[in-house]
Amino acid sequence: MTAQFPAPAPDLAPAAQTHAAAVGGGKSAISVKGLWKIFGPGEKKIIGTPLAELSRDELRVATGSNVAVRDVSFDVNPGEVFVVMGLSGSGKSTLIRCLTRLIEPTAGEVLLDGEDIGKASMARLRDLRRHRFSMVFQHFGLLPHRRVIDNVAFGLEIRGEAKKGRRDRAAELLSLVGLDGQADRYPDQLSGGMQQRVGLARALAVDPAVMFFDEPFSALDPLIRRDMQNEVIRLHNEVGKTMIFITHDLAEALKLGDHVAIMRNGAIVQIGRPEEIVGAPADDYVADFVQDVPKSYVLTLGWIMREVRPGDPLDGPEFPRSTIIRTAVHVAAETDRPIKVVDGGKLVGMVDRVQILAAIAGFEPGSAA
């Protein structure tokens, strides 16, 4: 189970107060601002009134309407994996459908490279779906009467590209996802994991700017699911696409996400890097989620380091601040000298053996300092 929680991205800051602070001031690949989705009568008349402040149950009783997404805002950096995690009914799947306008939002903005998708005409929306973003679903959605190579090339066919060009591109993508030799088979001749690889190849074939994943691995067996998670990580490292990934599984969220958003009752309760979610949960709800996470597999030395003290020996081992705690265990066990923690070549703190052991035992970061 511990292998489910690999290292997050390096150089992580303390838990951000807002996602805007976490992602910085650069241009976002996707920017979501004040997004709402309400199902029911008078949905557009609720926002901005006292009714919008009611809980889901209270609003349902008062109006017969249901709030699926409540005033959601976040930014996704170019090339990052942004994971939205929540239990059933939290609103995460409705959210991703609003982002792609498979469902029309009640209010708010979704900007793709600065373009407001909500204002796009149907013709422009079709163009965006063909060229700018793609989706991978839980149910693979493969065409059973078409061979694997033609399933992968389907989006290119819809775009009107020539048969040879799209088949060449499809063959290239099949090789990328590890399906060499499977081009002429039919979907029902493949395992579930192989079918999902076909879905990945199909989504990549159109060279989208953003890829959306709606719980794509939840129907797979645990071992196949782990392999597919690793495949997404590998593909992301190779092709560098911006990805928004929906899941109900915390281990999956922490494994895949550069940033993770936790949803509850249609609203986002916390956004942060995996170690921020684990190390500084925003409330009791998030704390309950992460209480069983092996923290030494997620948190970095930066979370447990102490200040450099006068007289500290400086001849001990040295690790970057972004080093996952577990990685430093073997070194800490072999020396009685404190570990030097550096950031950009500068000494920023020290970690003693007792702090390493406390983190492994599950104590709070810094409690042993």
Short mmCIF file of C-alpha atoms in Angstrom, two decimals:
data_model
loop_
_atom_site.label_atom_id
_atom_site.label_comp_id
_atom_site.label_asym_id
_atom_site.label_seq_id
_atom_site.Cartn_x
_atom_site.Cartn_y
_atom_site.Cartn_z
CA MET A 1 0.00 0.00 0.00
CA THR A 2 2.82 2.38 0.73
CA ALA A 3 3.86 2.37 -2.91
CA GLN A 4 0.64 4.18 -3.64
CA PHE A 5 2.09 7.38 -2.18
CA PRO A 6 5.14 8.52 -4.21
CA ALA A 7 7.02 11.78 -4.08
CA PRO A 8 5.13 14.96 -4.92
CA ALA A 9 6.67 17.68 -7.04
CA PRO A 10 9.88 19.25 -5.65
CA ASP A 11 10.36 22.55 -3.88
CA LEU A 12 7.03 22.53 -2.12
CA ALA A 13 5.95 25.51 -0.04
CA PRO A 14 3.99 25.38 3.25
CA ALA A 15 0.27 24.83 2.85
CA ALA A 16 -1.18 27.55 0.66
CA GLN A 17 -4.03 29.68 1.93
CA THR A 18 -5.50 29.85 -1.56
CA HIS A 19 -4.84 28.03 -4.79
CA ALA A 20 -4.03 31.33 -6.45
CA ALA A 21 -1.09 31.65 -4.10
CA ALA A 22 -0.07 28.07 -4.77
CA VAL A 23 0.04 28.35 -8.56
CA GLY A 24 1.59 31.78 -8.64
CA GLY A 25 0.95 34.59 -11.06
CA GLY A 26 1.70 32.81 -14.33
CA LYS A 27 -0.77 32.21 -17.14
CA SER A 28 -3.14 29.34 -16.42
CA ALA A 29 -3.99 26.62 -18.91
CA ILE A 30 -7.47 26.50 -17.36
CA SER A 31 -9.02 29.06 -15.06
CA VAL A 32 -12.34 28.35 -13.37
CA LYS A 33 -14.12 31.29 -11.74
CA GLY A 34 -17.25 31.14 -9.61
CA LEU A 35 -18.66 28.04 -11.30
CA TRP A 36 -22.15 26.89 -10.28
CA LYS A 37 -24.38 24.10 -11.45
CA ILE A 38 -27.89 23.89 -10.03
CA PHE A 39 -30.43 21.36 -11.24
CA GLY A 40 -34.07 22.23 -10.87
CA PRO A 41 -36.62 25.02 -11.33
CA GLY A 42 -35.40 28.60 -11.37
CA GLU A 43 -31.74 27.62 -11.20
CA LYS A 44 -30.50 30.97 -12.51
CA LYS A 45 -32.60 32.90 -9.99
CA ILE A 46 -31.03 31.27 -6.93
CA ILE A 47 -27.45 32.53 -7.25
CA GLY A 48 -26.89 35.86 -5.55
CA THR A 49 -29.90 35.47 -3.25
CA PRO A 50 -30.13 34.15 0.33
CA LEU A 51 -31.26 30.84 -1.16
CA ALA A 52 -27.71 30.27 -2.44
CA GLU A 53 -26.47 30.18 1.15
CA LEU A 54 -28.70 27.24 2.06
CA SER A 55 -27.30 23.75 2.40
CA ARG A 56 -28.13 21.18 -0.25
CA ASP A 57 -30.93 19.65 1.79
CA GLU A 58 -32.37 23.04 2.78
CA LEU A 59 -32.37 24.26 -0.83
CA ARG A 60 -34.00 21.07 -2.04
CA VAL A 61 -36.80 21.49 0.48
CA ALA A 62 -37.23 25.20 -0.23
CA THR A 63 -37.07 25.16 -4.04
CA GLY A 64 -36.92 21.59 -5.32
CA SER A 65 -33.48 22.36 -6.77
CA ASN A 66 -30.16 20.62 -6.14
CA VAL A 67 -26.75 22.32 -6.01
CA ALA A 68 -24.25 20.01 -7.72
CA VAL A 69 -21.39 22.53 -8.01
CA ARG A 70 -21.20 25.50 -5.63
CA ASP A 71 -19.08 28.55 -6.44
CA VAL A 72 -15.97 26.62 -7.51
CA SER A 73 -12.80 28.50 -8.51
CA PHE A 74 -9.31 27.20 -9.28
CA ASP A 75 -6.46 27.53 -11.76
CA VAL A 76 -4.52 24.78 -13.52
CA ASN A 77 -0.97 25.44 -14.63
CA PRO A 78 0.20 24.41 -18.10
CA GLY A 79 1.56 20.87 -18.05
CA GLU A 80 0.38 19.92 -14.55
CA VAL A 81 -1.87 17.12 -13.34
CA PHE A 82 -4.74 18.65 -11.35
CA VAL A 83 -6.78 16.04 -9.46
CA VAL A 84 -10.31 16.61 -8.19
CA MET A 85 -11.09 14.10 -5.45
CA GLY A 86 -14.35 13.50 -3.60
CA LEU A 87 -16.80 10.86 -2.51
CA SER A 88 -19.90 9.91 -4.48
CA GLY A 89 -22.25 12.87 -4.72
CA SER A 90 -19.54 15.44 -4.03
CA GLY A 91 -20.03 17.06 -7.45
CA LYS A 92 -16.73 16.11 -9.04
CA SER A 93 -18.16 14.41 -12.15
CA THR A 94 -20.66 17.22 -12.69
CA LEU A 95 -17.76 19.65 -12.41
CA ILE A 96 -15.71 18.02 -15.16
CA ARG A 97 -18.77 17.89 -17.42
CA CYS A 98 -19.28 21.61 -16.85
CA LEU A 99 -15.65 22.27 -17.76
CA THR A 100 -16.20 20.66 -21.16
CA ARG A 101 -19.81 21.87 -21.51
CA LEU A 102 -21.20 18.38 -21.71
CA ILE A 103 -23.41 19.99 -19.06
CA GLU A 104 -24.16 23.72 -19.25
CA PRO A 105 -23.04 25.53 -16.07
CA THR A 106 -25.61 27.67 -14.32
CA ALA A 107 -23.09 30.48 -13.75
CA GLY A 108 -19.38 31.18 -13.78
CA GLU A 109 -16.51 31.10 -16.25
CA VAL A 110 -14.27 28.38 -17.64
CA LEU A 111 -11.29 29.85 -19.48
CA LEU A 112 -9.13 27.67 -21.72
CA ASP A 113 -5.93 29.59 -22.46
CA GLY A 114 -7.95 32.74 -21.77
CA GLU A 115 -10.91 31.81 -24.01
CA ASP A 116 -14.28 31.63 -22.25
CA ILE A 117 -15.67 28.22 -23.21
CA GLY A 118 -19.08 29.25 -21.93
CA LYS A 119 -19.36 31.88 -24.65
CA ALA A 120 -18.30 29.57 -27.45
CA SER A 121 -20.82 28.85 -30.19
CA MET A 122 -21.71 25.23 -30.83
CA ALA A 123 -19.48 25.28 -33.92
CA ARG A 124 -16.58 26.64 -31.89
CA LEU A 125 -17.25 24.14 -29.11
CA ARG A 126 -17.07 21.28 -31.62
CA ASP A 127 -13.81 22.68 -32.88
CA LEU A 128 -12.42 22.87 -29.33
CA ARG A 129 -13.41 19.27 -28.66
CA ARG A 130 -11.73 18.12 -31.85
CA HIS A 131 -8.50 20.05 -31.42
CA ARG A 132 -7.99 21.51 -27.93
CA PHE A 133 -9.23 18.99 -25.37
CA SER A 134 -10.12 15.33 -25.07
CA MET A 135 -11.72 13.06 -22.50
CA VAL A 136 -11.02 9.60 -21.08
CA PHE A 137 -14.04 8.02 -19.41
CA GLN A 138 -14.58 5.30 -16.82
CA HIS A 139 -16.43 3.27 -19.43
CA PHE A 140 -13.99 3.04 -22.27
CA GLY A 141 -16.46 4.04 -24.99
CA LEU A 142 -14.62 2.12 -27.70
CA LEU A 143 -16.38 1.30 -30.95
CA PRO A 144 -16.80 -2.50 -30.82
CA HIS A 145 -17.09 -2.97 -34.59
CA ARG A 146 -13.84 -1.13 -35.32
CA ARG A 147 -10.30 -2.40 -34.97
CA VAL A 148 -8.04 -0.92 -32.32
CA ILE A 149 -6.13 1.25 -34.78
CA ASP A 150 -9.35 2.74 -36.14
CA ASN A 151 -10.61 3.41 -32.60
CA VAL A 152 -7.44 5.37 -31.88
CA ALA A 153 -7.74 7.25 -35.17
CA PHE A 154 -11.44 8.04 -34.74
CA GLY A 155 -10.97 11.63 -33.57
CA LEU A 156 -8.66 12.32 -36.49
CA GLU A 157 -11.26 10.84 -38.84
CA ILE A 158 -13.89 13.18 -37.41
CA ARG A 159 -11.50 16.05 -38.10
CA GLY A 160 -11.35 14.98 -41.75
CA GLU A 161 -7.73 13.91 -41.86
CA ALA A 162 -6.57 11.53 -44.58
CA LYS A 163 -6.65 7.81 -43.84
CA LYS A 164 -2.90 7.19 -44.17
CA GLY A 165 -2.00 10.15 -41.96
CA ARG A 166 -4.42 9.22 -39.21
CA ARG A 167 -3.42 5.55 -39.26
CA ASP A 168 0.26 6.49 -39.04
CA ARG A 169 -0.53 8.73 -36.07
CA ALA A 170 -2.62 5.99 -34.45
CA ALA A 171 0.19 3.45 -34.86
CA GLU A 172 2.60 5.90 -33.24
CA LEU A 173 0.27 6.34 -30.25
CA LEU A 174 -0.32 2.60 -29.87
CA SER A 175 3.43 2.18 -29.53
CA LEU A 176 3.57 5.01 -27.00
CA VAL A 177 0.99 3.31 -24.73
CA GLY A 178 2.55 -0.13 -25.03
CA LEU A 179 0.12 -1.72 -27.49
CA ASP A 180 2.45 -2.70 -30.31
CA GLY A 181 1.00 -5.63 -32.22
CA GLN A 182 -2.60 -4.94 -31.15
CA ALA A 183 -3.64 -2.64 -34.01
CA ASP A 184 -5.82 -5.16 -35.89
CA ARG A 185 -7.59 -6.65 -32.87
CA TYR A 186 -11.09 -5.68 -31.77
CA PRO A 187 -11.85 -4.14 -28.37
CA ASP A 188 -13.58 -7.26 -27.00
CA GLN A 189 -10.37 -9.21 -27.63
CA LEU A 190 -8.48 -7.00 -25.16
CA SER A 191 -8.31 -6.96 -21.37
CA GLY A 192 -9.79 -4.05 -19.44
CA GLY A 193 -6.39 -2.47 -18.92
CA MET A 194 -5.55 -2.78 -22.62
CA GLN A 195 -8.89 -1.25 -23.56
CA GLN A 196 -8.16 1.73 -21.33
CA ARG A 197 -4.77 2.09 -23.01
CA VAL A 198 -6.64 2.31 -26.31
CA GLY A 199 -8.74 5.06 -24.74
CA LEU A 200 -5.58 6.90 -23.69
CA ALA A 201 -4.11 6.58 -27.16
CA ARG A 202 -7.34 7.86 -28.74
CA ALA A 203 -7.36 10.88 -26.43
CA LEU A 204 -3.72 11.65 -27.21
CA ALA A 205 -4.06 11.16 -30.96
CA VAL A 206 -5.64 14.58 -31.53
CA ASP A 207 -2.74 16.25 -29.65
CA PRO A 208 -5.02 18.10 -27.21
CA ALA A 209 -3.94 21.01 -25.04
CA VAL A 210 -5.87 19.57 -22.07
CA MET A 211 -6.91 16.03 -21.22
CA PHE A 212 -9.87 15.33 -18.93
CA PHE A 213 -10.09 12.00 -17.05
CA ASP A 214 -13.40 11.08 -15.41
CA GLU A 215 -12.60 8.22 -12.97
CA PRO A 216 -11.03 6.26 -15.83
CA PHE A 217 -9.63 3.41 -13.71
CA SER A 218 -12.34 2.84 -11.10
CA ALA A 219 -13.74 -0.21 -12.92
CA LEU A 220 -10.34 -1.92 -13.18
CA ASP A 221 -8.87 -4.54 -10.88
CA PRO A 222 -6.44 -3.10 -8.27
CA LEU A 223 -3.25 -4.36 -9.94
CA ILE A 224 -4.34 -3.19 -13.39
CA ARG A 225 -5.41 0.11 -11.87
CA ARG A 226 -1.97 0.61 -10.37
CA ASP A 227 -0.36 -0.16 -13.72
CA MET A 228 -2.62 2.38 -15.45
CA GLN A 229 -1.78 5.03 -12.86
CA ASN A 230 1.88 4.45 -13.57
CA GLU A 231 1.11 4.65 -17.28
CA VAL A 232 -0.50 8.06 -16.85
CA ILE A 233 2.55 9.27 -14.93
CA ARG A 234 4.86 7.95 -17.64
CA LEU A 235 2.82 9.45 -20.45
CA HIS A 236 2.59 12.77 -18.63
CA ASN A 237 6.36 12.83 -18.27
CA GLU A 238 6.77 12.05 -21.97
CA VAL A 239 4.13 14.26 -23.57
CA GLY A 240 3.67 16.95 -20.88
CA LYS A 241 -0.05 17.47 -21.35
CA THR A 242 -2.18 19.46 -18.93
CA MET A 243 -4.44 16.93 -17.24
CA ILE A 244 -7.53 17.23 -15.03
CA PHE A 245 -8.21 13.93 -13.31
CA ILE A 246 -11.36 13.00 -11.37
CA THR A 247 -11.22 10.27 -8.73
CA HIS A 248 -12.86 9.13 -5.50
CA ASP A 249 -9.65 7.42 -4.36
CA LEU A 250 -7.30 9.41 -2.12
CA ALA A 251 -4.28 7.21 -2.83
CA GLU A 252 -4.79 7.75 -6.56
CA ALA A 253 -5.16 11.50 -6.06
CA LEU A 254 -1.94 11.77 -4.04
CA LYS A 255 -0.06 9.58 -6.47
CA LEU A 256 -1.03 11.44 -9.63
CA GLY A 257 -1.69 15.03 -8.62
CA ASP A 258 0.63 18.03 -8.75
CA HIS A 259 -2.30 19.75 -7.05
CA VAL A 260 -5.31 18.08 -5.45
CA ALA A 261 -8.74 19.62 -4.85
CA ILE A 262 -10.99 17.98 -2.25
CA MET A 263 -14.73 18.39 -2.93
CA ARG A 264 -17.65 18.03 -0.54
CA ASN A 265 -21.33 18.81 -1.22
CA GLY A 266 -20.47 20.58 -4.46
CA ALA A 267 -17.83 22.90 -2.99
CA ILE A 268 -14.05 22.71 -2.81
CA VAL A 269 -12.86 22.50 0.79
CA GLN A 270 -9.11 22.47 0.12
CA ILE A 271 -6.67 22.76 -2.76
CA GLY A 272 -2.99 22.06 -2.39
CA ARG A 273 -0.06 19.92 -3.32
CA PRO A 274 -0.27 16.35 -2.01
CA GLU A 275 1.97 17.11 0.95
CA GLU A 276 -0.10 20.18 1.83
CA ILE A 277 -3.27 18.09 1.88
CA VAL A 278 -1.63 15.45 4.09
CA GLY A 279 0.48 17.75 6.26
CA ALA A 280 -1.96 20.62 6.79
CA PRO A 281 -5.57 19.50 6.27
CA ALA A 282 -7.92 22.47 6.09
CA ASP A 283 -10.60 21.01 8.35
CA ASP A 284 -11.74 17.87 10.14
CA TYR A 285 -13.30 16.50 6.94
CA VAL A 286 -9.95 16.50 5.12
CA ALA A 287 -8.14 15.34 8.24
CA ASP A 288 -10.38 12.26 8.38
CA PHE A 289 -9.50 11.50 4.76
CA VAL A 290 -5.75 11.61 5.29
CA GLN A 291 -5.44 10.16 8.79
CA ASP A 292 -4.34 6.74 7.53
CA VAL A 293 -1.92 8.01 4.89
CA PRO A 294 1.68 6.94 5.64
CA LYS A 295 3.00 10.47 5.97
CA SER A 296 6.65 9.59 5.55
CA TYR A 297 5.83 8.58 1.97
CA VAL A 298 4.25 11.96 1.14
CA LEU A 299 5.79 14.65 3.33
CA THR A 300 9.24 16.10 2.65
CA LEU A 301 12.14 17.02 4.89
CA GLY A 302 10.94 20.60 4.65
CA TRP A 303 7.97 19.68 6.85
CA ILE A 304 10.01 18.34 9.74
CA MET A 305 13.26 20.31 9.57
CA ARG A 306 14.27 22.64 12.40
CA GLU A 307 16.33 25.82 12.32
CA VAL A 308 20.10 25.60 12.20
CA ARG A 309 21.45 26.04 15.74
CA PRO A 310 24.81 27.45 16.83
CA GLY A 311 27.19 24.55 17.25
CA ASP A 312 25.31 22.23 14.86
CA PRO A 313 27.84 19.92 13.18
CA LEU A 314 27.92 20.66 9.45
CA ASP A 315 29.69 17.50 8.35
CA GLY A 316 26.55 15.37 8.16
CA PRO A 317 24.74 14.16 5.05
CA GLU A 318 22.89 16.65 2.85
CA PHE A 319 19.51 16.40 1.14
CA PRO A 320 17.33 18.84 -0.81
CA ARG A 321 14.34 20.26 1.05
CA SER A 322 12.02 18.44 -1.37
CA THR A 323 13.33 14.98 -0.41
CA ILE A 324 10.58 12.62 0.70
CA ILE A 325 11.15 11.68 4.35
CA ARG A 326 11.22 7.94 3.65
CA THR A 327 14.08 8.45 1.20
CA ALA A 328 16.36 9.75 3.95
CA VAL A 329 15.66 6.93 6.43
CA HIS A 330 18.61 4.72 5.53
CA VAL A 331 21.03 7.62 5.74
CA ALA A 332 19.66 8.80 9.09
CA ALA A 333 20.03 5.28 10.46
CA GLU A 334 23.72 5.16 9.53
CA THR A 335 24.87 8.41 11.13
CA ASP A 336 24.55 10.25 14.41
CA ARG A 337 25.01 13.59 12.65
CA PRO A 338 21.96 15.72 11.78
CA ILE A 339 20.99 15.86 8.12
CA LYS A 340 21.57 19.19 6.40
CA VAL A 341 18.54 20.41 4.43
CA VAL A 342 19.32 22.64 1.45
CA ASP A 343 17.22 24.64 -0.97
CA GLY A 344 18.86 25.97 -4.10
CA GLY A 345 22.27 25.16 -2.63
CA LYS A 346 21.57 27.16 0.54
CA LEU A 347 21.40 25.57 3.99
CA VAL A 348 17.85 26.13 5.27
CA GLY A 349 17.48 23.68 8.14
CA MET A 350 18.50 20.50 9.93
CA VAL A 351 16.77 17.19 10.54
CA ASP A 352 17.72 14.94 13.45
CA ARG A 353 17.30 11.19 13.54
CA VAL A 354 14.53 11.49 16.13
CA GLN A 355 12.50 13.68 13.75
CA ILE A 356 12.83 11.08 10.99
CA LEU A 357 11.67 8.32 13.34
CA ALA A 358 8.79 10.42 14.62
CA ALA A 359 7.59 11.07 11.06
CA ILE A 360 7.73 7.35 10.25
CA ALA A 361 5.77 6.61 13.42
CA GLY A 362 3.06 8.95 12.23
CA PHE A 363 3.61 11.89 14.57
CA GLU A 364 2.70 15.36 13.41
CA PRO A 365 5.33 17.21 11.31
CA GLY A 366 7.64 19.18 13.56
CA SER A 367 6.45 17.52 16.77
CA ALA A 368 9.86 16.05 17.43
CA ALA A 369 11.73 19.29 16.82
#
